[in-house]
Short mmCIF file of C-alpha atoms in Angstrom, two decimals:
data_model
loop_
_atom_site.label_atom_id
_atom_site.label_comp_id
_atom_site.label_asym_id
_atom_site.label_seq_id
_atom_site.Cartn_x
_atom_site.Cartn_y
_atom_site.Cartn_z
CA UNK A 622 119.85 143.02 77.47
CA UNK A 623 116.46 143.01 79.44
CA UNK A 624 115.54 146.16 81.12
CA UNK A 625 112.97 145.91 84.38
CA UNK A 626 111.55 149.05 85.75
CA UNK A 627 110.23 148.09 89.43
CA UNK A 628 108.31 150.75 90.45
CA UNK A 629 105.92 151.99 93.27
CA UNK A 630 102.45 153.30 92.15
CA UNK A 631 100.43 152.37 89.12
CA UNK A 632 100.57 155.54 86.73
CA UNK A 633 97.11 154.93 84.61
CA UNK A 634 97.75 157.94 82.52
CA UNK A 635 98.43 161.11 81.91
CA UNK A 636 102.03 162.93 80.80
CA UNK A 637 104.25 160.96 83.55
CA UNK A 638 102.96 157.30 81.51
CA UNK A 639 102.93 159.52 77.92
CA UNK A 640 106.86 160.71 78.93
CA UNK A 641 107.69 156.95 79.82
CA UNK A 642 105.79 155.41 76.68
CA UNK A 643 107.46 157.50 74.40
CA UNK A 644 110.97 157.20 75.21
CA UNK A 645 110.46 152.98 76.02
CA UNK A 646 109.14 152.56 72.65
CA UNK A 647 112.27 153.52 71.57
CA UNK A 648 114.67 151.42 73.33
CA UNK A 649 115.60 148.79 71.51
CA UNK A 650 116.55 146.40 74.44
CA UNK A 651 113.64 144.71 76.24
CA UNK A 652 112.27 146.52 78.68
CA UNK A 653 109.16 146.24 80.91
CA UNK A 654 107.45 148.23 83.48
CA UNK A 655 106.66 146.50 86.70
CA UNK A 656 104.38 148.95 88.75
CA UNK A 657 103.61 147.73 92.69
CA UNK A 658 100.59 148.72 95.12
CA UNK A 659 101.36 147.93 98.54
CA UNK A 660 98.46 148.57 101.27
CA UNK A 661 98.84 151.97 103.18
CA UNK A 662 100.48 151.73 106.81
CA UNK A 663 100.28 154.83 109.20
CA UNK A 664 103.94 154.11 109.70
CA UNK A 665 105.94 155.43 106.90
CA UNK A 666 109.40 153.58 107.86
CA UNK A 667 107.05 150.38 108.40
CA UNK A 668 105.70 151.07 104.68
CA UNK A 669 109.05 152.20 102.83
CA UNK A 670 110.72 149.05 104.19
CA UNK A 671 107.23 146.65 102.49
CA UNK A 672 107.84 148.64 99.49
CA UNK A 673 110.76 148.00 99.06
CA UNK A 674 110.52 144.43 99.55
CA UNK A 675 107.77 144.10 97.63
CA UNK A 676 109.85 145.37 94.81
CA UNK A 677 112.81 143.34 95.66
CA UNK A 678 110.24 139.84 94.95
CA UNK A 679 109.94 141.22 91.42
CA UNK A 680 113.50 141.52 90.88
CA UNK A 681 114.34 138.54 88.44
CA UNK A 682 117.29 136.11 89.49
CA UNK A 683 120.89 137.47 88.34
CA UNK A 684 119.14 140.91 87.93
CA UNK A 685 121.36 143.95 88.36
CA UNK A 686 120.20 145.65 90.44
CA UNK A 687 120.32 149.76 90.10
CA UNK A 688 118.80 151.91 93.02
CA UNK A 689 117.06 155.15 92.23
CA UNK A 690 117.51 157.38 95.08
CA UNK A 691 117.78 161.14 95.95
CA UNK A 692 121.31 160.10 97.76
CA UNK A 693 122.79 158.46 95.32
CA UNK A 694 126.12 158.91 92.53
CA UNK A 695 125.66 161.80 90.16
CA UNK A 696 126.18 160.25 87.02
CA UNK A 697 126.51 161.72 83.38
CA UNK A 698 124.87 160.44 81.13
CA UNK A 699 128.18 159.26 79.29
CA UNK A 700 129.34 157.86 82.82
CA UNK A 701 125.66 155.90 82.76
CA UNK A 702 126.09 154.63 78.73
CA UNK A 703 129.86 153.75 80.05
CA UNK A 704 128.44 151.29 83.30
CA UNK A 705 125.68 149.83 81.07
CA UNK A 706 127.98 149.24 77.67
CA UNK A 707 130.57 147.13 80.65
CA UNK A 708 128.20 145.41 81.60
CA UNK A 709 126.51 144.22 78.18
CA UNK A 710 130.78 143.44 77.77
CA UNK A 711 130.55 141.23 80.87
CA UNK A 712 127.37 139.25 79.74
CA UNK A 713 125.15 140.65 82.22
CA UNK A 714 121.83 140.45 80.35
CA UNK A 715 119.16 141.57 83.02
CA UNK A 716 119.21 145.07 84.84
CA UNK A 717 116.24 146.06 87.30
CA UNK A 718 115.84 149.49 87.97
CA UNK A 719 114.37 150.30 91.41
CA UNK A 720 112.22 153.32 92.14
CA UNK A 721 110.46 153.79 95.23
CA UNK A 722 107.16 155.54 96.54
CA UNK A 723 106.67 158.55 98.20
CA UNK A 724 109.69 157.92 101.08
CA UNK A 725 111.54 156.37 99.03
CA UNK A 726 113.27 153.05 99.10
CA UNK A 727 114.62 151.39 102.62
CA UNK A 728 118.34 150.88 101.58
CA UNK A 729 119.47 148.74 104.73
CA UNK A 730 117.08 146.17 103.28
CA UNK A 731 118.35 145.81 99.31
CA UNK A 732 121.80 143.97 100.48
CA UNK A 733 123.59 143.98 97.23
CA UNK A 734 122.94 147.07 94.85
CA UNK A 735 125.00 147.54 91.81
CA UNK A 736 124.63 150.99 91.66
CA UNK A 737 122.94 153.57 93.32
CA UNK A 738 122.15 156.40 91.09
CA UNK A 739 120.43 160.07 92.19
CA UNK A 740 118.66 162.27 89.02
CA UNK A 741 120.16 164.97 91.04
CA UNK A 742 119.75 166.62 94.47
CA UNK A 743 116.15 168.07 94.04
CA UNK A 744 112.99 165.53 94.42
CA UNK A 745 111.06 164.62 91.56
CA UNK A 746 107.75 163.02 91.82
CA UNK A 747 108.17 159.01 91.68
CA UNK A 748 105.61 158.93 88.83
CA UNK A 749 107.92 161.15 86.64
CA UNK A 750 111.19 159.09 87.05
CA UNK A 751 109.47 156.49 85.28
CA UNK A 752 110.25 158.52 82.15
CA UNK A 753 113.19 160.19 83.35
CA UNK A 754 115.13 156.62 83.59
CA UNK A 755 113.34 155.49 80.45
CA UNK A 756 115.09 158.87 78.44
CA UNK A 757 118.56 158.25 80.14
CA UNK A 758 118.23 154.69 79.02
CA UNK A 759 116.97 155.38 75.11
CA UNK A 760 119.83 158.26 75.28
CA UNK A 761 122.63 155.59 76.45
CA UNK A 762 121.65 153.40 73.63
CA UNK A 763 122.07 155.86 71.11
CA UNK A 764 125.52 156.84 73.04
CA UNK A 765 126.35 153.81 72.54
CA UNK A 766 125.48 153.63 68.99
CA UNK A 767 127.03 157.09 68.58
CA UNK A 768 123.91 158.79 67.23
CA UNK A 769 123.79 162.26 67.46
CA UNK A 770 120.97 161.95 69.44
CA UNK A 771 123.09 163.05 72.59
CA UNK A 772 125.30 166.49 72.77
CA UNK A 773 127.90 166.79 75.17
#
């Protein structure tokens, strides 16, 4: 399976691209991290809504496609293992993960998601869900694998 992150923002370093480097290395699907700069606009809806089409042009063809936002299904992270393991089952081989900038993604304008997850109910920065998604998705695979890795 091939893994896209699509994110806003270029994270050139620090602990937000340490965090996501550490856990990608260890995922044993492909994965790649696709970060997006769009130009500033004063309107924010105007800019959310390039954003997230900007991202959207990166998504590959027959992508998955799994929006990160703060609205979104609370998932555990056996629920999460469960949705990926169906659908490696049902041949799906390419997932894109979605995160957005600063207002997040316009969801009127992604027409067919295949899941909408939340990382719960609080906001995080959008440079730290980079490794957030990268740790639920090493800690599926191991699920998955049934390494101990995970404790329920």
């Amino acid at each position: 399976m091939r893994v896209s992150i699509l994110a806003i923002g270029k994270n050139r370093q620090g602990v937000f691209k340490d965090l996501y480097e550490f856990y990608a290395r260890r995922i044993q699907w492909e994965i790649q991290l696709v970060e997006v700069e769009v130009r500033k606009t004063l309107d924010w809806k105007k800019q959310r809504l390039n954003e997230t089409k900007k991202l959207l042009s990166y998504v590959s063809k027959g992508s998955l496609i799994v929006v990160l936002d703060e609205s979104g299904n609370l998932l555990t992270s056996r629920a999460l293992s469960g949705w990926i393991n169906n659908q490696i089952n049902n041949g799906i081989k390419d997932v894109s993960f979605l995160i957005g900038g600063a207002h997040g993604l316009d969801l009127s304008a992604i027409s067919s998601p295949s899941l909408v997850i939340s990382l719960g109910r609080v906001t995080w920065p959008h440079l730290m869900i980079r490794g957030m998604i990268s740790e639920q998705l090493y800690r599926a695979q191991q699920i998955l694998q049934n390494h101990p890795y995970h404790k329920d």
